[in-house]
mmCIF file of C-alpha atoms and ligand atoms in Angstrom:
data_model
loop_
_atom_site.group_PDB
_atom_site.id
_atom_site.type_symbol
_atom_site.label_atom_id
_atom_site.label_comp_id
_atom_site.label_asym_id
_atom_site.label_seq_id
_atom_site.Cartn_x
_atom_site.Cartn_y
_atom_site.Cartn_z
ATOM 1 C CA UNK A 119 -17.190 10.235 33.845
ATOM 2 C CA UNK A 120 -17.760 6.586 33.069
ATOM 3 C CA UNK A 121 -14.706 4.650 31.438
ATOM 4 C CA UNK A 122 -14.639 3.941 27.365
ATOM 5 C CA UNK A 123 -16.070 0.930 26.067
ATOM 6 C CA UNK A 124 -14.529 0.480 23.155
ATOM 7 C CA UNK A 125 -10.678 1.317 23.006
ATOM 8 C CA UNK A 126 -8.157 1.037 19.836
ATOM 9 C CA UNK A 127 -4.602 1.268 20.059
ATOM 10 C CA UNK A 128 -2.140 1.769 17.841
ATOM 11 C CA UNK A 129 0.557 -1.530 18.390
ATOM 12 C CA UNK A 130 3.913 -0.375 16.546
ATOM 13 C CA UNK A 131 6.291 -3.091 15.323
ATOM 14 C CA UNK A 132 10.149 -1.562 16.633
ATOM 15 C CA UNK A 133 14.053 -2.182 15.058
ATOM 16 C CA UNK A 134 17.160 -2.695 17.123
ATOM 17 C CA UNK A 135 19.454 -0.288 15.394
ATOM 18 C CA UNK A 136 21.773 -1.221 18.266
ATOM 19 C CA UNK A 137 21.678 -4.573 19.857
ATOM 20 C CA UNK A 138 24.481 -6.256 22.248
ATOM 21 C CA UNK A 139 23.839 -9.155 24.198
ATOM 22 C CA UNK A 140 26.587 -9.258 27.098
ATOM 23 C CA UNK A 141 26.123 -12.403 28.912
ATOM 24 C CA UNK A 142 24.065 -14.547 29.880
ATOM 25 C CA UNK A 143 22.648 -14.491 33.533
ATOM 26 C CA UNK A 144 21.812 -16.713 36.388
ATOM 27 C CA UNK A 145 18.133 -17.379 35.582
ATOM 28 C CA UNK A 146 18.932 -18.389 31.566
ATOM 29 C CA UNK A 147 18.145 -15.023 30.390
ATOM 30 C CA UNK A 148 20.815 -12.979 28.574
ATOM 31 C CA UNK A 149 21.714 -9.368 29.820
ATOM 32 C CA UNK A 150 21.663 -7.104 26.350
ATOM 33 C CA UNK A 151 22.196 -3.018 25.821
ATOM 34 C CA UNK A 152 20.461 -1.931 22.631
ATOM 35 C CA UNK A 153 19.041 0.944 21.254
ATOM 36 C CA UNK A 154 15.435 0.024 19.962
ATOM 37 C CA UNK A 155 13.206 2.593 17.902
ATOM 38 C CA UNK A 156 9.479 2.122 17.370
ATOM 39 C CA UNK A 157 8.164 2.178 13.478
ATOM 40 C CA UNK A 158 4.945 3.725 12.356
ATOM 41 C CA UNK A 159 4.076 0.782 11.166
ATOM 42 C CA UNK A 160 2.581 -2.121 13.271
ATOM 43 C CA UNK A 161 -0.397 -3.617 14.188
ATOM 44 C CA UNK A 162 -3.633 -2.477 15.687
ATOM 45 C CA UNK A 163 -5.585 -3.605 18.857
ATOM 46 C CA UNK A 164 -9.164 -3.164 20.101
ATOM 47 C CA UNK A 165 -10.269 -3.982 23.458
ATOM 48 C CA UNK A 166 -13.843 -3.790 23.794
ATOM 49 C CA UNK A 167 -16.116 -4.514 27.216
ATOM 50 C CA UNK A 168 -19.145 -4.814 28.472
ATOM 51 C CA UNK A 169 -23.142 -4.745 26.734
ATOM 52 C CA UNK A 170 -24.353 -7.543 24.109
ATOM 53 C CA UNK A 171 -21.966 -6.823 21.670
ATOM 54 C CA UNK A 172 -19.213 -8.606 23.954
ATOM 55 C CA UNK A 173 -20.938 -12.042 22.389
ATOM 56 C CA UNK A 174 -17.907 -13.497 20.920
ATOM 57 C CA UNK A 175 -19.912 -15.904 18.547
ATOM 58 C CA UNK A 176 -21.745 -13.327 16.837
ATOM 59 C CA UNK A 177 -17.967 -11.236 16.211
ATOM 60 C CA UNK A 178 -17.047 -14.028 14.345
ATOM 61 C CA UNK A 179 -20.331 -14.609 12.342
ATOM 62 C CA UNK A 180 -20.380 -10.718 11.184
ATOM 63 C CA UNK A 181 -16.571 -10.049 10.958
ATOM 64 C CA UNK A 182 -15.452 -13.538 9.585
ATOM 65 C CA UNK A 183 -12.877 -14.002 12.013
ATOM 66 C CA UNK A 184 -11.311 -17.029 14.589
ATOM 67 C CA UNK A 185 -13.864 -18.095 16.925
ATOM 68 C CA UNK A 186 -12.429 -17.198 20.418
ATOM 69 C CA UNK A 187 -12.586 -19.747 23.343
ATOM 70 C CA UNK A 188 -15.741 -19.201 24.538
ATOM 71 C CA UNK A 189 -16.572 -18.407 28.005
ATOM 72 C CA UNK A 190 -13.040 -17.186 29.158
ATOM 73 C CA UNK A 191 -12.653 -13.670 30.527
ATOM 74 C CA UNK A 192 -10.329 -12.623 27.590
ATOM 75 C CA UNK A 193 -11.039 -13.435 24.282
ATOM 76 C CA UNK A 194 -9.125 -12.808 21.132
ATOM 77 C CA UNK A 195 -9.678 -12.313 17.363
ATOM 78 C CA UNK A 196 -7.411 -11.902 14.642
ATOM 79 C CA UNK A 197 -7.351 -11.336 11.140
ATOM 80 C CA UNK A 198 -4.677 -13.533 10.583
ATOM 81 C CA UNK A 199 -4.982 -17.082 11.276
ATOM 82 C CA UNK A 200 -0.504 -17.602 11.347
ATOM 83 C CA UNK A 201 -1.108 -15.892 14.980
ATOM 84 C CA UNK A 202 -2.730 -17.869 18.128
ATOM 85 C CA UNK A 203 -5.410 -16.582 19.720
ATOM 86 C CA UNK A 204 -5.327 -19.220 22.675
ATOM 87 C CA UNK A 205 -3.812 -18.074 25.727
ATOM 88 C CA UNK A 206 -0.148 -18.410 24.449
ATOM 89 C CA UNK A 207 -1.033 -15.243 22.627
ATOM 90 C CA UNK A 208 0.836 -12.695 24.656
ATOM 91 C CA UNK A 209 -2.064 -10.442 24.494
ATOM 92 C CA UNK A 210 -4.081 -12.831 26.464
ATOM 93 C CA UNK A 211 -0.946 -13.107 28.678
ATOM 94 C CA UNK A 212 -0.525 -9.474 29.568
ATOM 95 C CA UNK A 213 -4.732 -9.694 30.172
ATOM 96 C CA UNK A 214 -4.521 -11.936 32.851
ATOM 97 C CA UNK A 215 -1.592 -10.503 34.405
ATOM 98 C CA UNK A 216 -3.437 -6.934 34.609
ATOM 99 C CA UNK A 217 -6.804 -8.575 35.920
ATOM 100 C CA UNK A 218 -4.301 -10.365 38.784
ATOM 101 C CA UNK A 219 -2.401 -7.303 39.596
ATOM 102 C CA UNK A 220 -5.845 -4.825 39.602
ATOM 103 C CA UNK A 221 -8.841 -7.268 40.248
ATOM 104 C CA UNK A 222 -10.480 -6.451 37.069
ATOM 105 C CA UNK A 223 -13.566 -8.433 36.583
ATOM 106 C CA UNK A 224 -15.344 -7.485 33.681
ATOM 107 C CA UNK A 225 -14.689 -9.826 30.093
ATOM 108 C CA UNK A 226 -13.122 -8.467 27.420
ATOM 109 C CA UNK A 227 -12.737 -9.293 23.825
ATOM 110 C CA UNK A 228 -9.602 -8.366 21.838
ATOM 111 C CA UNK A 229 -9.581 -7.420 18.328
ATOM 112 C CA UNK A 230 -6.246 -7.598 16.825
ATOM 113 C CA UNK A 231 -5.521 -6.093 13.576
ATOM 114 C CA UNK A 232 -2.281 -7.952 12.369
ATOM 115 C CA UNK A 233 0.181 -6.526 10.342
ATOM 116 C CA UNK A 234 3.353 -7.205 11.908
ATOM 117 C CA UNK A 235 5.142 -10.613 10.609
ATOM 118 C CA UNK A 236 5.186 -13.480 13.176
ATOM 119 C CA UNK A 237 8.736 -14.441 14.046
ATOM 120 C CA UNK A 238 10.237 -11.239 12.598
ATOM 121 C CA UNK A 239 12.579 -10.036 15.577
ATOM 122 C CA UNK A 240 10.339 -6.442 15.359
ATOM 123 C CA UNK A 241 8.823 -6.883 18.452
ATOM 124 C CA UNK A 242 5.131 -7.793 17.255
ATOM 125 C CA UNK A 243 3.812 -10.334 20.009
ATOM 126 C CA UNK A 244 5.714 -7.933 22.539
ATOM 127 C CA UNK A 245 4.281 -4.890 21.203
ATOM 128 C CA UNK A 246 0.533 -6.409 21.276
ATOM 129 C CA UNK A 247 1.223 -7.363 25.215
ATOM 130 C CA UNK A 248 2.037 -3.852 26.434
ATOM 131 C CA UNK A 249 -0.847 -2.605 23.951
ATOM 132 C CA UNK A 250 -3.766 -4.896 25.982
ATOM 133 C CA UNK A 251 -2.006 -3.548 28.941
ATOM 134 C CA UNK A 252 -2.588 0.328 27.941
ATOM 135 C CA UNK A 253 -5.950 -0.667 26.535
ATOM 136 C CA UNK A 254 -7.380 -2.274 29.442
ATOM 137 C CA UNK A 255 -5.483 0.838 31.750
ATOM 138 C CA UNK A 256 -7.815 2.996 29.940
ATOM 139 C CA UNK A 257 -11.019 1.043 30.291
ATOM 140 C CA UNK A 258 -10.595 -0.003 33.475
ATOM 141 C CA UNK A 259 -9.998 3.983 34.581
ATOM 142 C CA UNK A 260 -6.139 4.775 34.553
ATOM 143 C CA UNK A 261 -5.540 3.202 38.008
ATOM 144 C CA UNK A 262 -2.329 1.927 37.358
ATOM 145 C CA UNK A 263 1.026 3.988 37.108
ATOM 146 C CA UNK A 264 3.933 3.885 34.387
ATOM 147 C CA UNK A 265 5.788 2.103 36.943
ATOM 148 C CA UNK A 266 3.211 -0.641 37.802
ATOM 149 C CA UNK A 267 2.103 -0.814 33.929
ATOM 150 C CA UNK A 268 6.190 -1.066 33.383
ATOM 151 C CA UNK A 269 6.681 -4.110 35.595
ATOM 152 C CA UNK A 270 3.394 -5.811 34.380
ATOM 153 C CA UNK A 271 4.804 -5.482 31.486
ATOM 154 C CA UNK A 272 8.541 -6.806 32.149
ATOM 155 C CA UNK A 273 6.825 -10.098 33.595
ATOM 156 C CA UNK A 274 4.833 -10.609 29.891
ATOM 157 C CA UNK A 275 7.924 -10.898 27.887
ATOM 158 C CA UNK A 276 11.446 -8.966 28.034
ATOM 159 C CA UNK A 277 10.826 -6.894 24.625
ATOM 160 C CA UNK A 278 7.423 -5.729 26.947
ATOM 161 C CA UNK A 279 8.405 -2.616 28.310
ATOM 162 C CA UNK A 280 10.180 -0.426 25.468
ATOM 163 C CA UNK A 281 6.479 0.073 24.117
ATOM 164 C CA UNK A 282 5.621 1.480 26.677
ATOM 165 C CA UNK A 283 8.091 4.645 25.537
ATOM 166 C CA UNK A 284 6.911 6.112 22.314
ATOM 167 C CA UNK A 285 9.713 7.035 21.320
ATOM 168 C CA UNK A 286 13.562 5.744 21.191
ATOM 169 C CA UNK A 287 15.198 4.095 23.949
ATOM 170 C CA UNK A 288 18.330 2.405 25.342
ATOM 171 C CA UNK A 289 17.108 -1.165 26.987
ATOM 172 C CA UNK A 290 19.640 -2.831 29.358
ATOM 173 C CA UNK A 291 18.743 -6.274 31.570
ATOM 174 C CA UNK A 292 17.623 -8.566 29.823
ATOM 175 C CA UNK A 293 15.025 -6.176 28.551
ATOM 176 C CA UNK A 294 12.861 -4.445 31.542
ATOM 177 C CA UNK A 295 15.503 -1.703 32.117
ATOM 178 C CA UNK A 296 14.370 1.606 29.986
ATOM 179 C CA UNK A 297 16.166 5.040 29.235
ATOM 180 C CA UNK A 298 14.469 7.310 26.913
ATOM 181 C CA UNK A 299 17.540 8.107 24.102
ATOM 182 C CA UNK A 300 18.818 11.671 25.184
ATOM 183 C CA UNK A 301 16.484 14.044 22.881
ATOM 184 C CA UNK A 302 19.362 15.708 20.731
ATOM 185 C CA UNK A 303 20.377 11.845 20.049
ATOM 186 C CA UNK A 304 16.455 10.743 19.333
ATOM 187 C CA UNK A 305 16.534 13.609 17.012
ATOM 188 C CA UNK A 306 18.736 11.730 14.655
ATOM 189 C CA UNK A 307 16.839 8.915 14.229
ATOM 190 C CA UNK A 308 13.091 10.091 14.341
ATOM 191 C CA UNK A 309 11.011 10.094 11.026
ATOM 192 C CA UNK A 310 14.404 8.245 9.393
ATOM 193 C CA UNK A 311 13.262 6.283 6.402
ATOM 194 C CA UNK A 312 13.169 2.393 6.678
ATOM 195 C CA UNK A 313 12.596 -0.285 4.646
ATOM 196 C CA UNK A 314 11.545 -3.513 6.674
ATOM 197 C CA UNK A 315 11.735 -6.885 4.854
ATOM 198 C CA UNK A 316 11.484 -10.781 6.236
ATOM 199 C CA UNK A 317 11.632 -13.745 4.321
ATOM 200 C CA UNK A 318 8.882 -16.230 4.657
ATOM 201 C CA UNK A 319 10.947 -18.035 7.571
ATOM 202 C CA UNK A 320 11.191 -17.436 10.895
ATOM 203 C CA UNK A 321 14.157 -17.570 13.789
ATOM 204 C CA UNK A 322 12.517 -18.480 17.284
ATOM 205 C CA UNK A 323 14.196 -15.865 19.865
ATOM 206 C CA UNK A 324 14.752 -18.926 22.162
ATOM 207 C CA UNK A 325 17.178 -20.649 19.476
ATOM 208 C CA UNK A 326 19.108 -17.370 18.951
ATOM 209 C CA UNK A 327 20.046 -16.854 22.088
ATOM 210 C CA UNK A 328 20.544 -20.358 22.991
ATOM 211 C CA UNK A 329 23.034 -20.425 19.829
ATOM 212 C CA UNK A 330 25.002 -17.199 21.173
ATOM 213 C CA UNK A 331 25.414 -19.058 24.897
ATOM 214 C CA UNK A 332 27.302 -22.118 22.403
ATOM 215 C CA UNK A 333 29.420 -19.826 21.309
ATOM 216 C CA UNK A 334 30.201 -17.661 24.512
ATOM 217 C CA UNK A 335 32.546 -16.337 25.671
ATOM 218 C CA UNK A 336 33.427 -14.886 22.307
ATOM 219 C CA UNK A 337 30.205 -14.170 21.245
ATOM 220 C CA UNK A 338 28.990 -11.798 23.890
ATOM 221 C CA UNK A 339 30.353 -7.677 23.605
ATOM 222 C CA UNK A 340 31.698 -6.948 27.165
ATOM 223 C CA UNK A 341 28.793 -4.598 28.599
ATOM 224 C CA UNK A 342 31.863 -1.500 28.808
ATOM 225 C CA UNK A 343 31.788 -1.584 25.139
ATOM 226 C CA UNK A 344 28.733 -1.801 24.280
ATOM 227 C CA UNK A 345 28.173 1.142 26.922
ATOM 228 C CA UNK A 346 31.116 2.871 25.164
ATOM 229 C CA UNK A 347 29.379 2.652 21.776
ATOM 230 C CA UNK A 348 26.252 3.967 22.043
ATOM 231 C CA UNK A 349 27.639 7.079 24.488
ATOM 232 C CA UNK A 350 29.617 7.846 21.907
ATOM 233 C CA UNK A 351 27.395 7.570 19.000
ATOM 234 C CA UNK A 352 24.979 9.268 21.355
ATOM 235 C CA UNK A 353 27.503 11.948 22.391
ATOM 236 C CA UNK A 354 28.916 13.149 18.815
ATOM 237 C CA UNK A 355 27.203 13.795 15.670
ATOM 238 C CA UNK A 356 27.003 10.417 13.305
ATOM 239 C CA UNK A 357 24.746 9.350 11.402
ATOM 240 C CA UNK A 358 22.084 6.707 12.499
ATOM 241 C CA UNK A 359 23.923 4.208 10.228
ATOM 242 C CA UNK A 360 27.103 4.361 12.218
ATOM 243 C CA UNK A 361 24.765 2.940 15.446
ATOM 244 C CA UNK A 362 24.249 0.006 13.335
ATOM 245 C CA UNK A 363 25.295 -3.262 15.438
ATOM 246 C CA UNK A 364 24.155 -6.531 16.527
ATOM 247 C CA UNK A 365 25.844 -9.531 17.811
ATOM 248 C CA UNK A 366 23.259 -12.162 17.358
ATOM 249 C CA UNK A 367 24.179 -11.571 13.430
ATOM 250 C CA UNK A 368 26.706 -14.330 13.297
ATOM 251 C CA UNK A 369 24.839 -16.753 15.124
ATOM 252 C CA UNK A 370 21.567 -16.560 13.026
ATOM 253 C CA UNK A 371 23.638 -15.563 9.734
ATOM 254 C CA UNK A 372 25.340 -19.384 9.868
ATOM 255 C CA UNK A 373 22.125 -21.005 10.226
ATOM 256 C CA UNK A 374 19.969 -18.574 7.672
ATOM 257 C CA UNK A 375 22.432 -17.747 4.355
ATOM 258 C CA UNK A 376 20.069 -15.852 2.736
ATOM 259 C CA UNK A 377 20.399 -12.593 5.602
ATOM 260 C CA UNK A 378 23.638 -12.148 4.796
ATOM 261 C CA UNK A 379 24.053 -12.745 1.357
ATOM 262 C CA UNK A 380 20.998 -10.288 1.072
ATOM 263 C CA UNK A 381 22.869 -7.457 3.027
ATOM 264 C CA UNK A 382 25.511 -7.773 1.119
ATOM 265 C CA UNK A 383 24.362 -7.240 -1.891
ATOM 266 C CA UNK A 384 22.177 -4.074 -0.248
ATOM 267 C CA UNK A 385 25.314 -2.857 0.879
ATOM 268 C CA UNK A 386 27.364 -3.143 -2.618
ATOM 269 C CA UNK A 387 25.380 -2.462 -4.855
ATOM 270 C CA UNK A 388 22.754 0.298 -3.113
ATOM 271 C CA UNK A 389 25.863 1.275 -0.329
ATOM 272 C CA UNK A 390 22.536 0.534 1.804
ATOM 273 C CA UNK A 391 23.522 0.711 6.044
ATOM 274 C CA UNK A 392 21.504 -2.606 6.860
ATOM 275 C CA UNK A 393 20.989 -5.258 9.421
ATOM 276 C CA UNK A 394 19.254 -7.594 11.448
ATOM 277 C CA UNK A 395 16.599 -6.441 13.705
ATOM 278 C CA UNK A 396 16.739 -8.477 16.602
ATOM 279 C CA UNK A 397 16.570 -12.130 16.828
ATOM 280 C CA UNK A 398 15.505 -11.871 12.989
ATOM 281 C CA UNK A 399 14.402 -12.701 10.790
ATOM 282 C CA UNK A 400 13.522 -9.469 9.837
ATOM 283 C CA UNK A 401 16.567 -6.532 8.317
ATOM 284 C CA UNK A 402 16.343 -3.232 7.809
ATOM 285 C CA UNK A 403 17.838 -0.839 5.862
ATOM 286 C CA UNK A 404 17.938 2.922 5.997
ATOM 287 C CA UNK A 405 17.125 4.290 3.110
ATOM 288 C CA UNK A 406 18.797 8.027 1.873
ATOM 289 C CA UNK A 407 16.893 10.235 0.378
ATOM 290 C CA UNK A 408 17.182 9.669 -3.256
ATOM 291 C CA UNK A 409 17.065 5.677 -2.844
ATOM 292 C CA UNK A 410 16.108 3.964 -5.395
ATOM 293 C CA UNK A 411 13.184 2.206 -3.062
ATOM 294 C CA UNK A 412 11.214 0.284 -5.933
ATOM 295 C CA UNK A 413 14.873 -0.860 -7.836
ATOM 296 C CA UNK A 414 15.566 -1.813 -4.021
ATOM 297 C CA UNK A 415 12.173 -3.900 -3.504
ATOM 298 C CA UNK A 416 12.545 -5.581 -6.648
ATOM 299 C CA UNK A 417 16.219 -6.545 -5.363
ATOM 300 C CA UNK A 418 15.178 -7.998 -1.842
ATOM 301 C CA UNK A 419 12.072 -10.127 -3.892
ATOM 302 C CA UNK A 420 14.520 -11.068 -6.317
ATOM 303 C CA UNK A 421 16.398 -12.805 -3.962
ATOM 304 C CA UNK A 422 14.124 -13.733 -1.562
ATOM 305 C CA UNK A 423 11.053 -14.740 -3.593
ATOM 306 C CA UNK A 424 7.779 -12.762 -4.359
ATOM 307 C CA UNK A 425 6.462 -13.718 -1.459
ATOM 308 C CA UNK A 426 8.262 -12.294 1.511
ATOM 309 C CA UNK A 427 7.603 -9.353 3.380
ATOM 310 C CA UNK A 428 8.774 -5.961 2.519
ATOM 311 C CA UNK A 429 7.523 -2.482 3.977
ATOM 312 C CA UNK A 430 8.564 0.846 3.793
ATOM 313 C CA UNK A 431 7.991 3.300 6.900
ATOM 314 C CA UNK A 432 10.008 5.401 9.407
ATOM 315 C CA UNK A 433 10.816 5.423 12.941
ATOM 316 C CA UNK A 434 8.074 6.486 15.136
ATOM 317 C CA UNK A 435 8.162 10.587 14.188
ATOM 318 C CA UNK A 436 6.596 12.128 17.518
ATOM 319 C CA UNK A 437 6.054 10.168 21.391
ATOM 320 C CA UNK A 438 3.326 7.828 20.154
ATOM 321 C CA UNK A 439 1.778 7.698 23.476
ATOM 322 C CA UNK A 440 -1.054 8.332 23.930
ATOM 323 C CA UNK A 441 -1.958 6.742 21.160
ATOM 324 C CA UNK A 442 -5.761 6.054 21.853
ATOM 325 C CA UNK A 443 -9.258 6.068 19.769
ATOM 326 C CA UNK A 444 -11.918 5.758 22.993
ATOM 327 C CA UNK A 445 -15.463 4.923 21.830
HETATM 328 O O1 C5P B 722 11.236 -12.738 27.176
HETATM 329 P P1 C5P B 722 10.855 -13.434 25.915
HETATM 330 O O2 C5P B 722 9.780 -14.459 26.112
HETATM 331 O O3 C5P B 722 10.590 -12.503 24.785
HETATM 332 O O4 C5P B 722 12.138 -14.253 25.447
HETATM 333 C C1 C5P B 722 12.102 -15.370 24.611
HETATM 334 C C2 C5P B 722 13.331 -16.228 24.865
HETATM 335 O O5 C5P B 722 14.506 -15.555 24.409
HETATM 336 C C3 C5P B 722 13.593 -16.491 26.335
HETATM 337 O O6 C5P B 722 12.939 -17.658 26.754
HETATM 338 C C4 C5P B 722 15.088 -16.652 26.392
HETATM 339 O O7 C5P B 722 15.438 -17.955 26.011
HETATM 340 C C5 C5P B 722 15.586 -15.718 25.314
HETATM 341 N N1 C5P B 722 16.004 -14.401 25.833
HETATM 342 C C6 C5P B 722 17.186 -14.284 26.524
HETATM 343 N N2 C5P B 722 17.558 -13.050 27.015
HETATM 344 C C7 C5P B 722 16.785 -11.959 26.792
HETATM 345 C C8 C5P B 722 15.587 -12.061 26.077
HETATM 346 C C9 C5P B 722 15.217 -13.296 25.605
HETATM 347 O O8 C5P B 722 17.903 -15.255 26.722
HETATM 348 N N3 C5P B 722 17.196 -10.770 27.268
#
């Protein structure tokens, strides 16, 4: 059977409902343990190959779309002109990493469907990387192996490999080390109600974790507690709000006033379990079920302006992978 042509892939944006960043390491990096859930919501990528229809030019006449850089291998469109489609696009990244690793040839255009805000802490960018990576697997005829697609992946960027798990998971390194959550624990926290919301600014991961190395050793959780946390949490019966942690809060909370003042009204006056997610700027919250959600929304724009992002969804219900339309 010949490969697909055409493959879409479902890119889902994740939360850190646990994150602890323990030191920092010898090459700059930070070693972290969190536990990081994928959403059903996120962003959608098609990888298409091969024929006429590959003509990048004529995408962008019919579909209205960025004009890719023409006569590259990879090419990428998207619907939403905040992202870069240039080869600092981590999509394009993760591309050229598979075609060095498996000697792909043929030229492929990207289509990417975004829905996922840029500089959000869920994992967007990261997400779209390890999705080109499954797409192109597929066209190109399965040839590589969860463990090859898992360190392609690691050398992309360090939020790369979790997506690569459709489900939960505990992440330790600074990123590339993955442990599906123990099932009875992934239980709790599947098909949980979430409400996602960003305001229009950004935090760059780079200045977060630079900010946390200022303020180390303090800052950092010893890796024993952190470790002692989550077994615990993962060992007894709690609910997914008493998980709830992350230490580059402070950090990005004295630079960005609006998070906290945010959460704590969520917390007072909705007795909402919120945070951070990430780096930010994105929070979540998780909602009960008899949450007020639209007295909520109107809250979080209240506060925020009309203008930034709110979603509701859930963490990812079932293993999202596979997670492939094959034309
Ligand atoms: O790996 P990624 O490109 O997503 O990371 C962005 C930046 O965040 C890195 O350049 C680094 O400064 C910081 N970082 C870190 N430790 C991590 C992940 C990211 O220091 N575990």
């Amino acid at each position: 059977m010949s490969p697909p042509r055409t493959v879409t892939i479902f890119s889902p944006a994740k939360i850190n409902l646990f994150l602890a960043v323990t030191g920092r390491r010898s090459d700059g990096y930070h070693d972290l343990v969190s536990v990081v859930a994928p959403l059903d919501f996120g962003d959608v990528l098609t990888a298409e190959t091969g024929g006429d229809g590959l003509e990048a030019r004529n995408w962008k006449a019919e579909r209205g779309e960025r004009r890719p850089e023409d006569g590259a291998q990879f090419s990428l469109v998207c619907d939403n002109s905040e992202v870069p489609v240039d080869g600092s696009n981590l999509v394009l990244k993760a591309a050229e990493a598979f075609a060095g690793a498996t000697g792909w040839k043929k030229r492929v255009l990207f289509r990417l469907t975004k829905r996922i805000p840029v500089g959000s802490g869920m994992g967007g960018g990261s997400s779209n990387a390890t999705a080109a990576l499954l797409a192109l697997n597929e066209l190109g005829g399965a040839n590589l192996g969860r463990v090859e697609l898992a360190a392609l992946a690691a050398g992309v960027g360090s939020d790369c490999p979790l997506f690569l798990e459709g489900g939960p998971v505990i992440m330790r390194g600074r990123g590339e080390r993955i442990e599906p959550l123990h099932e009875a624990a992934a239980r709790r926290l599947r098909g949980r109600v979430v409400l996602v919301f960003k305001p229009s600014i950004g935090v760059s991961t780079a200045w977060a974790y630079e900010r946390i190395a200022a303020g180390a050793p303090q800052s950092y959780l010893p890796v024993v507690e952190a470790e002692r946390r989550i077994a615990s949490w993962v060992a007894g019966d709690a609910d997914a709000a008493e998980l709830l942690f992350n230490n580059l809060e402070p950090v990005v909370f004295g630079k960005f006033l609006a998070l906290p003042v945010l959460l704590n009204f969520l917390r007072r006056r909705f007795g909402l379990a919120s945070r951070m997610s990430g780096s930010g700027s994105a929070c979540f919250a998780l909602l009960p079920d008899e949450a007020h959600v639209q007295e909520i929304i109107a809250a979080i724009r209240e506060a925020w302006g009309p203008a930034c992002f709110v979603q509701t969804t859930a963490i990812a219900q079932r293993d999202a992978t596979p997670r492939f339309t094959a034309l």
